[in-house]
CSV table of N, CA and C in Angstrom, one decimal:
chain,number,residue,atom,x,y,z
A,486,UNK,N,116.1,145.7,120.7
A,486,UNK,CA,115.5,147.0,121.2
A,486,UNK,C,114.0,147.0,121.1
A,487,UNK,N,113.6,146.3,120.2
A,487,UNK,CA,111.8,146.2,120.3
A,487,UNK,C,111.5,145.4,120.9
A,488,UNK,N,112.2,144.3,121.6
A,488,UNK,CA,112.1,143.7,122.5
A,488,UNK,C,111.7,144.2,123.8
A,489,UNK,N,112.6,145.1,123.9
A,489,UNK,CA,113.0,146.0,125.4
A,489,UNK,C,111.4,146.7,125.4
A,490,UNK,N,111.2,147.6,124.4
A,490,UNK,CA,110.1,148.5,124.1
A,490,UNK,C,108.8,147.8,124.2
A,491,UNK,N,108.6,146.8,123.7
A,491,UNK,CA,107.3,146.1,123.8
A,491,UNK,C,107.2,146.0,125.5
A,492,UNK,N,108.0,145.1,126.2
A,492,UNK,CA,108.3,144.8,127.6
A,492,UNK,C,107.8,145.7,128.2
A,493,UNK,N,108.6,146.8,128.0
A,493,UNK,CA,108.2,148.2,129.0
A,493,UNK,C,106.7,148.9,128.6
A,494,UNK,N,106.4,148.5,127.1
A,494,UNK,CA,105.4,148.9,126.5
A,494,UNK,C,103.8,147.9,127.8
A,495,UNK,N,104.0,147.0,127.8
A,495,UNK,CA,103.3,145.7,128.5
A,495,UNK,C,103.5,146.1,130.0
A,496,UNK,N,104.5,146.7,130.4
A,496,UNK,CA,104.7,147.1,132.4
A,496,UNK,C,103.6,148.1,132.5
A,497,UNK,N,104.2,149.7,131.2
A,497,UNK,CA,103.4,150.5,131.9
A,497,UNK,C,102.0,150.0,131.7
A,498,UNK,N,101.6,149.4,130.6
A,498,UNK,CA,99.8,149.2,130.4
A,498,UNK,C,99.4,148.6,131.7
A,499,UNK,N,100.7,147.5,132.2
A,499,UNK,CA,99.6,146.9,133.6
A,499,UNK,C,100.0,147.9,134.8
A,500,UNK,N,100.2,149.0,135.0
A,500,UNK,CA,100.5,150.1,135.9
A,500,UNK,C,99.4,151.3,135.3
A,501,UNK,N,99.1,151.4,134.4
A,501,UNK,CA,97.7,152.2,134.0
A,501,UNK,C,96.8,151.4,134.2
A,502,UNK,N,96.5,149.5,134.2
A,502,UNK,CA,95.5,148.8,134.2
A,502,UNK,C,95.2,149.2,135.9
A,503,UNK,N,96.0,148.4,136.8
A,503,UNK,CA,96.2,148.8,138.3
A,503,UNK,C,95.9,150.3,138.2
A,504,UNK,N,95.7,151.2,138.1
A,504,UNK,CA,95.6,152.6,138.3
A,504,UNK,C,94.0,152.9,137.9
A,505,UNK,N,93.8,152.1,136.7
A,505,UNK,CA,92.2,152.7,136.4
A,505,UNK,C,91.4,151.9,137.6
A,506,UNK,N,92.2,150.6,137.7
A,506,UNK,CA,91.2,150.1,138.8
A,506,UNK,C,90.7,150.6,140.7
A,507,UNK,N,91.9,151.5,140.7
A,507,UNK,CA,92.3,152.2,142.1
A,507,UNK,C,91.3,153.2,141.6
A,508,UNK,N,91.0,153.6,140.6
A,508,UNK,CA,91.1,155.7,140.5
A,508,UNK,C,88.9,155.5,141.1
A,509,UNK,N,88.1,154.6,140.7
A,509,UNK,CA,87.4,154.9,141.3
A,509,UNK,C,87.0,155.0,143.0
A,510,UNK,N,87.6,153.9,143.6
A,510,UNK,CA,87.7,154.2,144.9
A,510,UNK,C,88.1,155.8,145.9
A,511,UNK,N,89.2,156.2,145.0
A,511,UNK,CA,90.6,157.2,144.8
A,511,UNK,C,89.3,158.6,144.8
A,512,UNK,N,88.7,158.8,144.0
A,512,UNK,CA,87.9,159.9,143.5
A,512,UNK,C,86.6,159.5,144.3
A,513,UNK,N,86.1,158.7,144.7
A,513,UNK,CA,85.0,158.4,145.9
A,513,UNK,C,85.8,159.0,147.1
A,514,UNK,N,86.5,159.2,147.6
A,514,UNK,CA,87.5,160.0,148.4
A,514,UNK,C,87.5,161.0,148.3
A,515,UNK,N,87.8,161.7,147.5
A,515,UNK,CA,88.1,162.8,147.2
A,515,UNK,C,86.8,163.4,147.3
A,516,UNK,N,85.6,163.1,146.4
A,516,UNK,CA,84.5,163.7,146.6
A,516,UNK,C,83.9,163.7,148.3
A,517,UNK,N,84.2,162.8,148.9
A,517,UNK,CA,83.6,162.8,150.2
A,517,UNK,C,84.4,163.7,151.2
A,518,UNK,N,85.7,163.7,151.0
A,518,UNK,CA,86.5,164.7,151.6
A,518,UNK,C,86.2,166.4,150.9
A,519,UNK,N,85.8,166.6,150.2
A,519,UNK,CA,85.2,167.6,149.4
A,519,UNK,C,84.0,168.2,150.1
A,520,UNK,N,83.1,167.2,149.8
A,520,UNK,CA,81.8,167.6,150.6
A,520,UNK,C,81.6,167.8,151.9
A,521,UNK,N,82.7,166.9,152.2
A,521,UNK,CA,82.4,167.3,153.8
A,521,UNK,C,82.6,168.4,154.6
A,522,UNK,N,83.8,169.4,153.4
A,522,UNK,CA,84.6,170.3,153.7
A,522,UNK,C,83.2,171.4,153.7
A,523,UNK,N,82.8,171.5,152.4
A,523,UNK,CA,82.3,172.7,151.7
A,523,UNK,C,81.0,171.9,151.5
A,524,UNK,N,80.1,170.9,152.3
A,524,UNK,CA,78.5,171.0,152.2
A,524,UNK,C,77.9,170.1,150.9
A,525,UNK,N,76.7,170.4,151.0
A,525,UNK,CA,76.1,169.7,150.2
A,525,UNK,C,76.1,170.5,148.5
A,526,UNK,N,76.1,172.1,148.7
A,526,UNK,CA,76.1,172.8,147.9
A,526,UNK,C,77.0,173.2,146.7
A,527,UNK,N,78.4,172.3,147.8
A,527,UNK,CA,79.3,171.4,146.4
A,527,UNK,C,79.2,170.7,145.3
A,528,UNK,N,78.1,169.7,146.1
A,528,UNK,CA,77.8,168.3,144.9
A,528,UNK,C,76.8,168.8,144.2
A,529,UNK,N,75.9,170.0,144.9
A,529,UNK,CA,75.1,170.3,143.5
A,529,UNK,C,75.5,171.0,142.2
A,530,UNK,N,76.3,172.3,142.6
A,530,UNK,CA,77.2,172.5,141.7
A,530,UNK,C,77.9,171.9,140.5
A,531,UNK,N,78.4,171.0,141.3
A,531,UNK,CA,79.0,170.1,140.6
A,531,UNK,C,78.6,168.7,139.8
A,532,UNK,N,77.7,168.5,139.9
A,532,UNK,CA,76.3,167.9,139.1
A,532,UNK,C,75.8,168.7,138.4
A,533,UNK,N,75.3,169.9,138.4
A,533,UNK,CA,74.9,170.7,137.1
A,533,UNK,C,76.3,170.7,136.4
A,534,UNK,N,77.2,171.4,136.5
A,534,UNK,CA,79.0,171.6,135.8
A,534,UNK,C,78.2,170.3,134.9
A,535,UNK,N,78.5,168.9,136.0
A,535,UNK,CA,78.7,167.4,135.3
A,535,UNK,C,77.6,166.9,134.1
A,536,UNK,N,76.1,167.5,134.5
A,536,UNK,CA,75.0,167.5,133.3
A,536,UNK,C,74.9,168.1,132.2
A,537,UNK,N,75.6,169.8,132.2
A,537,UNK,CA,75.6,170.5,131.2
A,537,UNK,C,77.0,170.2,130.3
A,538,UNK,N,78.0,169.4,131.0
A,538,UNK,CA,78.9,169.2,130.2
A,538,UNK,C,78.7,167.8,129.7
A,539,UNK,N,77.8,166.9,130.1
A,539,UNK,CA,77.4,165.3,129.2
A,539,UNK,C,76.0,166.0,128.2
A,540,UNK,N,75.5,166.8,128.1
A,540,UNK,CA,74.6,167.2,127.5
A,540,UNK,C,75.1,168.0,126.5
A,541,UNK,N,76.4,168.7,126.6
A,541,UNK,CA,77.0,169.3,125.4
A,541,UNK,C,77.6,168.3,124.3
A,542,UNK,N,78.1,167.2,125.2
A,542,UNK,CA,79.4,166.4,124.4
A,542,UNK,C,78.1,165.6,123.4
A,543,UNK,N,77.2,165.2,124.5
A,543,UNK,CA,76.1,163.9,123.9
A,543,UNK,C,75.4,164.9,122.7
A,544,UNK,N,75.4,166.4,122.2
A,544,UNK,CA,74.7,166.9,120.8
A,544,UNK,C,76.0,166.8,120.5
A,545,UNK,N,77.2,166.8,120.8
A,545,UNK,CA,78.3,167.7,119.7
A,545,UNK,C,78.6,166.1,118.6
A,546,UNK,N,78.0,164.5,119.6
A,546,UNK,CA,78.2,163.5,118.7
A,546,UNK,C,77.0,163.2,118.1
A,547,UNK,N,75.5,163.5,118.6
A,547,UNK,CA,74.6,163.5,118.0
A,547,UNK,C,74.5,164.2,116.3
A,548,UNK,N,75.1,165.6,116.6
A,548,UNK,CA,74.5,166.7,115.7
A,548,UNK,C,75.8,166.4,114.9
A,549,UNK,N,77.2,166.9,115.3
A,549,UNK,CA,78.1,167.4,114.6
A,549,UNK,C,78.8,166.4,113.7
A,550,UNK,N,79.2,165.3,114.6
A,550,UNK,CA,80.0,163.9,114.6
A,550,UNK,C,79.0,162.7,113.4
A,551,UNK,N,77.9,163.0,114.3
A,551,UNK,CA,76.9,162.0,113.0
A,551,UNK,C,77.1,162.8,111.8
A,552,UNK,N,76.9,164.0,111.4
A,552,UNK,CA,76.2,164.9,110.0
A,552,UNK,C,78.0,164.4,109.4
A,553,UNK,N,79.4,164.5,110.2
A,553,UNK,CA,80.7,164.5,108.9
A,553,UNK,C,80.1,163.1,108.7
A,554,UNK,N,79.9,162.2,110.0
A,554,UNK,CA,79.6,160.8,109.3
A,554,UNK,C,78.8,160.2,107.7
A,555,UNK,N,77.7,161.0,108.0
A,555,UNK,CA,76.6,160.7,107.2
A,555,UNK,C,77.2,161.7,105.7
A,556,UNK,N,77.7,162.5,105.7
A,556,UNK,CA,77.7,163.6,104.8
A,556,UNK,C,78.9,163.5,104.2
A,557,UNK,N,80.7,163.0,105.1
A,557,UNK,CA,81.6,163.1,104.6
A,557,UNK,C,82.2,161.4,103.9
A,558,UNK,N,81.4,160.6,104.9
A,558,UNK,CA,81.9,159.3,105.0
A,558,UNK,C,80.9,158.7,104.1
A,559,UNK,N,80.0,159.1,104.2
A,559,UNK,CA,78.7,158.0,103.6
A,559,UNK,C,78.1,156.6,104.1
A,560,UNK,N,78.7,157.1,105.6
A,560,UNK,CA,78.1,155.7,106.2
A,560,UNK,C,77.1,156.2,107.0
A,561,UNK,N,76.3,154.9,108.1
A,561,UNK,CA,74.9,155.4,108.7
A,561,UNK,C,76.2,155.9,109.9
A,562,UNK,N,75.4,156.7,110.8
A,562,UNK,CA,76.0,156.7,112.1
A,562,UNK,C,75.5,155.9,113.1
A,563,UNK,N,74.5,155.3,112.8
A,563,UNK,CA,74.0,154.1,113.9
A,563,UNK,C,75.1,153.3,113.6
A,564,UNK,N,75.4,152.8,112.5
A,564,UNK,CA,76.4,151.5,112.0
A,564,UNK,C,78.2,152.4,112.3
A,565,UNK,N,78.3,153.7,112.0
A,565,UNK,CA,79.9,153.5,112.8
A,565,UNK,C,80.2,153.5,114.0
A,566,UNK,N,78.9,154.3,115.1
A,566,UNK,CA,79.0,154.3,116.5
A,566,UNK,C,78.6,152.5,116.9
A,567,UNK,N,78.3,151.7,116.1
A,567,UNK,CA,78.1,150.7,116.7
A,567,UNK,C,79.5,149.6,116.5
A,568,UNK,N,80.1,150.2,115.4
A,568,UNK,CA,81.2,149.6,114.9
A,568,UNK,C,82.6,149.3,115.7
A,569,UNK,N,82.5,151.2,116.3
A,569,UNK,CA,83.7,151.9,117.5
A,569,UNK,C,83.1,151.6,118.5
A,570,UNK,N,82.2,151.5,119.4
A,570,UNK,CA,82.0,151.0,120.1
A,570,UNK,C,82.9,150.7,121.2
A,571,UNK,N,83.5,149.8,120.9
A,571,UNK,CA,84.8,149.4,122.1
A,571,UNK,C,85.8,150.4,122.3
A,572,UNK,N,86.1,150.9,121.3
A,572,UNK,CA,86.9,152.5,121.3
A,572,UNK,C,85.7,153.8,121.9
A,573,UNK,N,84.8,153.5,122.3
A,573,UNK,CA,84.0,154.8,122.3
A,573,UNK,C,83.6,154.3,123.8
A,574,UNK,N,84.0,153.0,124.9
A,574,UNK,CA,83.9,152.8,125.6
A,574,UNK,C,85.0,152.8,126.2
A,575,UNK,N,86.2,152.6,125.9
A,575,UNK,CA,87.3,152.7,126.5
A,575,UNK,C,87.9,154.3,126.6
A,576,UNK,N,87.4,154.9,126.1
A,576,UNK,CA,87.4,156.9,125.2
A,576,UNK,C,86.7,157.4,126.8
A,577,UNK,N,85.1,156.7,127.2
A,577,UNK,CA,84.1,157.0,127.9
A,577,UNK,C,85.1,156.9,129.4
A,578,UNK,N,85.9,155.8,129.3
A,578,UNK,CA,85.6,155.3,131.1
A,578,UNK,C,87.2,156.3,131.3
A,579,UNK,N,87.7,156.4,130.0
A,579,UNK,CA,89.5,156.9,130.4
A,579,UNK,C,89.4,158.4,130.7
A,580,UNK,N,88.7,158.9,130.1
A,580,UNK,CA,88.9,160.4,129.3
A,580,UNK,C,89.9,160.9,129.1
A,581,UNK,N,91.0,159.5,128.1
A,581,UNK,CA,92.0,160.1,127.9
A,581,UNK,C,92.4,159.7,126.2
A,582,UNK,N,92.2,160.6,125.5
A,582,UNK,CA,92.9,160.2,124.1
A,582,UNK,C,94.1,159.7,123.6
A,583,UNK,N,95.1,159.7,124.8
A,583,UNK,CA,96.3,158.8,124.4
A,583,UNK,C,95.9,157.3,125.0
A,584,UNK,N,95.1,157.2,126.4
A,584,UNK,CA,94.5,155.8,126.5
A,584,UNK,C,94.1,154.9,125.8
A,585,UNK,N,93.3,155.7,125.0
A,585,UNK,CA,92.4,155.2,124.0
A,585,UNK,C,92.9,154.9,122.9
A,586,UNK,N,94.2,155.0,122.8
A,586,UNK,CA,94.8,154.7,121.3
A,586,UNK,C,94.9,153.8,120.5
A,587,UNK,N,95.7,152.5,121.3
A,587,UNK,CA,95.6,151.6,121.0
A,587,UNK,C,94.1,150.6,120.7
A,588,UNK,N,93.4,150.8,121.4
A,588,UNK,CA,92.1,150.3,120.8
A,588,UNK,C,91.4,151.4,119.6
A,589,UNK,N,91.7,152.1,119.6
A,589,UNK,CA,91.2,153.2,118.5
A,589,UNK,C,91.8,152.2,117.3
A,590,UNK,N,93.4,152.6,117.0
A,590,UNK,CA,93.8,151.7,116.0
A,590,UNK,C,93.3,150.5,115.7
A,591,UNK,N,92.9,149.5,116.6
A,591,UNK,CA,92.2,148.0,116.8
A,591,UNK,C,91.3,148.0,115.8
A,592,UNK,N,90.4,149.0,116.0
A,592,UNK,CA,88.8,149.1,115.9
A,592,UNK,C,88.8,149.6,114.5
A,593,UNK,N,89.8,150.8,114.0
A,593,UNK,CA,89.4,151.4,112.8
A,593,UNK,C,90.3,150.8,112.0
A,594,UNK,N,91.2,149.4,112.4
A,594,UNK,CA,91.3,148.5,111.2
A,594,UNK,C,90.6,147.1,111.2
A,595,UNK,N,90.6,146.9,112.5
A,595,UNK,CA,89.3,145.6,112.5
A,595,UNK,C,88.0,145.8,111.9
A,596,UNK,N,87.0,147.1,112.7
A,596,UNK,CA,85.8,147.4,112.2
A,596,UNK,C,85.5,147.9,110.6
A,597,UNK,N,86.6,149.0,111.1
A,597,UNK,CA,86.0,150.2,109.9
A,597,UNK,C,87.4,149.4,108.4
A,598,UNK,N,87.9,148.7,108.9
A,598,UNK,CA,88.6,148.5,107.1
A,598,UNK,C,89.9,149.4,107.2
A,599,UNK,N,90.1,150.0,107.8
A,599,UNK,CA,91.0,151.4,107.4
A,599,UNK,C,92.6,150.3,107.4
A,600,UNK,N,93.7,150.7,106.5
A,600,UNK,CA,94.7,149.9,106.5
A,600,UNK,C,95.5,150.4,107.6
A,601,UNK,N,96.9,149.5,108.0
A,601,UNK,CA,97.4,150.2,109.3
A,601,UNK,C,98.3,150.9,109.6
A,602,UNK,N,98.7,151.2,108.0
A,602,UNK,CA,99.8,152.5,107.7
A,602,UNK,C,98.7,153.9,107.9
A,603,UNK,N,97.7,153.8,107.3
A,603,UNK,CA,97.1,154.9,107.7
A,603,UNK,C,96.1,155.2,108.8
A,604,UNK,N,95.9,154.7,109.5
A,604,UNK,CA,95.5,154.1,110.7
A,604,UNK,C,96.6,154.5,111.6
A,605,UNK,N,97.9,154.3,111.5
A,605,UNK,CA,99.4,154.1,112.6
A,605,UNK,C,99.7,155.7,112.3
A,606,UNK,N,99.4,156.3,111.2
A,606,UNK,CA,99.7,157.6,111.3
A,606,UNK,C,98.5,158.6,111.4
A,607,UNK,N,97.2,158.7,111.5
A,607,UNK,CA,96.0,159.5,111.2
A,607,UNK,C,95.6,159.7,112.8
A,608,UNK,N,94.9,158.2,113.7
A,608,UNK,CA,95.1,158.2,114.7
A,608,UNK,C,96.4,159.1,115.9
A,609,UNK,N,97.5,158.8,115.9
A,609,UNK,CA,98.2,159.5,116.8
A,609,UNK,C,98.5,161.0,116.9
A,610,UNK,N,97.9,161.2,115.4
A,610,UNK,CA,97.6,162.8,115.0
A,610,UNK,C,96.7,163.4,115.9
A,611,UNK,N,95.1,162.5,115.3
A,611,UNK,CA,94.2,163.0,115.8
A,611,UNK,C,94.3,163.3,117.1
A,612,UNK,N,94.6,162.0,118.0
A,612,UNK,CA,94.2,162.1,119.1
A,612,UNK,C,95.3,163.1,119.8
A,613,UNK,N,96.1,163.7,119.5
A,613,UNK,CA,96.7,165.2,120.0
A,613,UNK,C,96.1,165.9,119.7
A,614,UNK,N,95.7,166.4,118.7
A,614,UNK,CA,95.1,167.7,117.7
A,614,UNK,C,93.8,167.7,117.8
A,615,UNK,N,92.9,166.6,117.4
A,615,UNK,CA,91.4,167.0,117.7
A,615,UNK,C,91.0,166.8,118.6
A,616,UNK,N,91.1,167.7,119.7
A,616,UNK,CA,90.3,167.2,121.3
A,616,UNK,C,89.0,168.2,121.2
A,617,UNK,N,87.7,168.0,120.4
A,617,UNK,CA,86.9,168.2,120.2
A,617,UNK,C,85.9,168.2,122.4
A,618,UNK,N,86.1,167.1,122.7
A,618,UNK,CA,85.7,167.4,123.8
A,618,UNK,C,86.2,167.9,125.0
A,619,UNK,N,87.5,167.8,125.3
A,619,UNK,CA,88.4,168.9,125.7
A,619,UNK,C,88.3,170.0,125.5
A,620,UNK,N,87.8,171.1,123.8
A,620,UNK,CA,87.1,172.0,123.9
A,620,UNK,C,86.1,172.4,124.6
A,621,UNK,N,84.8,171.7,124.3
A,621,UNK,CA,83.9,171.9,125.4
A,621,UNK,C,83.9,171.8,126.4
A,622,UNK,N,84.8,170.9,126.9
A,622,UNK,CA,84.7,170.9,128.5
A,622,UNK,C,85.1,172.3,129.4
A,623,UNK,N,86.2,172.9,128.5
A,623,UNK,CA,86.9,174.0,128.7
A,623,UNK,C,85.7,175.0,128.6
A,624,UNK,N,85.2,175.1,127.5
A,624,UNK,CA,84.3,176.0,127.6
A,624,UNK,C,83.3,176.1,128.7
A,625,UNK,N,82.9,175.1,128.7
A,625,UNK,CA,81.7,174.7,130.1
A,625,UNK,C,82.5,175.6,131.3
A,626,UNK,N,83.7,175.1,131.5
A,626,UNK,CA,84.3,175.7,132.8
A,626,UNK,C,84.5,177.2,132.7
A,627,UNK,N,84.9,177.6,131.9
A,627,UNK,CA,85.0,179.1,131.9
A,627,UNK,C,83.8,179.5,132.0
A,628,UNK,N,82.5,179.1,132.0
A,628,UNK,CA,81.1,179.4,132.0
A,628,UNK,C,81.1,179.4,133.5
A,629,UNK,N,81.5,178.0,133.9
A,629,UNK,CA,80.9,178.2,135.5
A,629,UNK,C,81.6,178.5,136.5
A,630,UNK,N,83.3,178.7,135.7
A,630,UNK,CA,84.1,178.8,136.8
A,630,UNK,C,84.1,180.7,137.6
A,631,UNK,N,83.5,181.5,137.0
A,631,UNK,CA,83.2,182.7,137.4
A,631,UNK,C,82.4,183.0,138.6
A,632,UNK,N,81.6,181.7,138.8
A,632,UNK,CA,80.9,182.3,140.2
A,632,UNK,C,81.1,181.7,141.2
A,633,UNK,N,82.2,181.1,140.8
A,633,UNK,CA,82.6,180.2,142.1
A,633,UNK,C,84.0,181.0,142.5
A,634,UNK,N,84.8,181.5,143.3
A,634,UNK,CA,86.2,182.6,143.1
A,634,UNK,C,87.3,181.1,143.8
A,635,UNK,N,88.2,181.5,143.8
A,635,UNK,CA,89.3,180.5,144.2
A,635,UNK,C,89.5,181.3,145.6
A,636,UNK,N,89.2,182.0,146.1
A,636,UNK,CA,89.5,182.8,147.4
A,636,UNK,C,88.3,182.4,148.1
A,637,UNK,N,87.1,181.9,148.0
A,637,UNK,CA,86.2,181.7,148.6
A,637,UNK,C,86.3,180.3,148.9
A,638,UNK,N,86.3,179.4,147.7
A,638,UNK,CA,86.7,178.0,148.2
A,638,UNK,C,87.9,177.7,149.3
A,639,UNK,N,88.8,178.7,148.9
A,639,UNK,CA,89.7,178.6,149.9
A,639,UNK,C,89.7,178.8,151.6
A,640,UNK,N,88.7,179.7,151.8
A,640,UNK,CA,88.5,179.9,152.9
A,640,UNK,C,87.5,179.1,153.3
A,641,UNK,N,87.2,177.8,152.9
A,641,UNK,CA,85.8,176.8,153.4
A,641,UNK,C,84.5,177.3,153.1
A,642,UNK,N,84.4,178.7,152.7
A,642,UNK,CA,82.8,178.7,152.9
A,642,UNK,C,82.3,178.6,151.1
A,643,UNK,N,81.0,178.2,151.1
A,643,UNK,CA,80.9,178.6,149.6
A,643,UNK,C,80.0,179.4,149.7
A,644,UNK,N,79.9,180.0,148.3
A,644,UNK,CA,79.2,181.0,148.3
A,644,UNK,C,77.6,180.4,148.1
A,645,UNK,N,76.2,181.0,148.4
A,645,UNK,CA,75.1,180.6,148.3
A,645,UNK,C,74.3,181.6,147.5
């Protein structure tokens, strides 16, 4: 049976690997069928949306994420962001916390020491429960999603 599980474990990763490789082209599409619909005044929009939400995430790991590091852990946070790294790159390109899992575990018993019983249980927690950036992003949207109506996009024009 873990046989079987591993197997199918190794199909779907090369069916998400094929998929991440597709999804840029996929969403270059989509953006150009977007703008073409509804203008240039799309992409600006949605470049501010995209700045104010990399400018929230980039203090919430500066300010918040460094201070439990430094304060709860006692390590530098130059030294654990350099540590996670490969988890904090594969976190960046997925934006998906179950993606990211398996290299999470990699990292925080290769880099950080952590053993793999607690590691195999802490990890699959987190990454359900703390979606710290998921929060903000939500938030950001309920900010800007107000002046944009779903009845106006619908009808092609946008508002100016």
């Amino acid at each position: 049976m873990v046989d079987v599980l591993e197997a199918l474990n190794a199909v779907v990763t090369a069916i998400i690997h094929f998929a991440m490789l597709l999804a840029p082209f996929g969403v270059a599409a989509l953006i150009f069928t977007v703008s073409s619909r509804f203008g240039f005044d799309l992409l600006l929009a949605i470049a501010a949306f995209v700045v104010t939400v990399l400018i929230a995430l980039l203090a919430h790991v500066l300010i918040t994420l460094s201070s439990v590091v430094r304060f709860m852990i006692g390590m530098s946070p130059i030294l654990f962001f350099s540590r996670i790294r490969a988890a904090l790159i594969t976190a960046f390109s997925t934006s998906s916390s179950n993606a990211t899992l398996p290299t999470a575990m990699d990292v925080a018993q290769e880099q950080l020491g952590v053993p793999q019983r607690i590691a195999g249980f802490v990890l699959p927690l987190g990454s359900t429960m703390c979606m710290n950036g998921t929060a903000i992003f939500e938030g950001i949207t309920v900010i800007f999603l107000p002046r944009y109506s779903v009845s106006t996009s619908l009808s092609g024009k946008w508002p100016r």
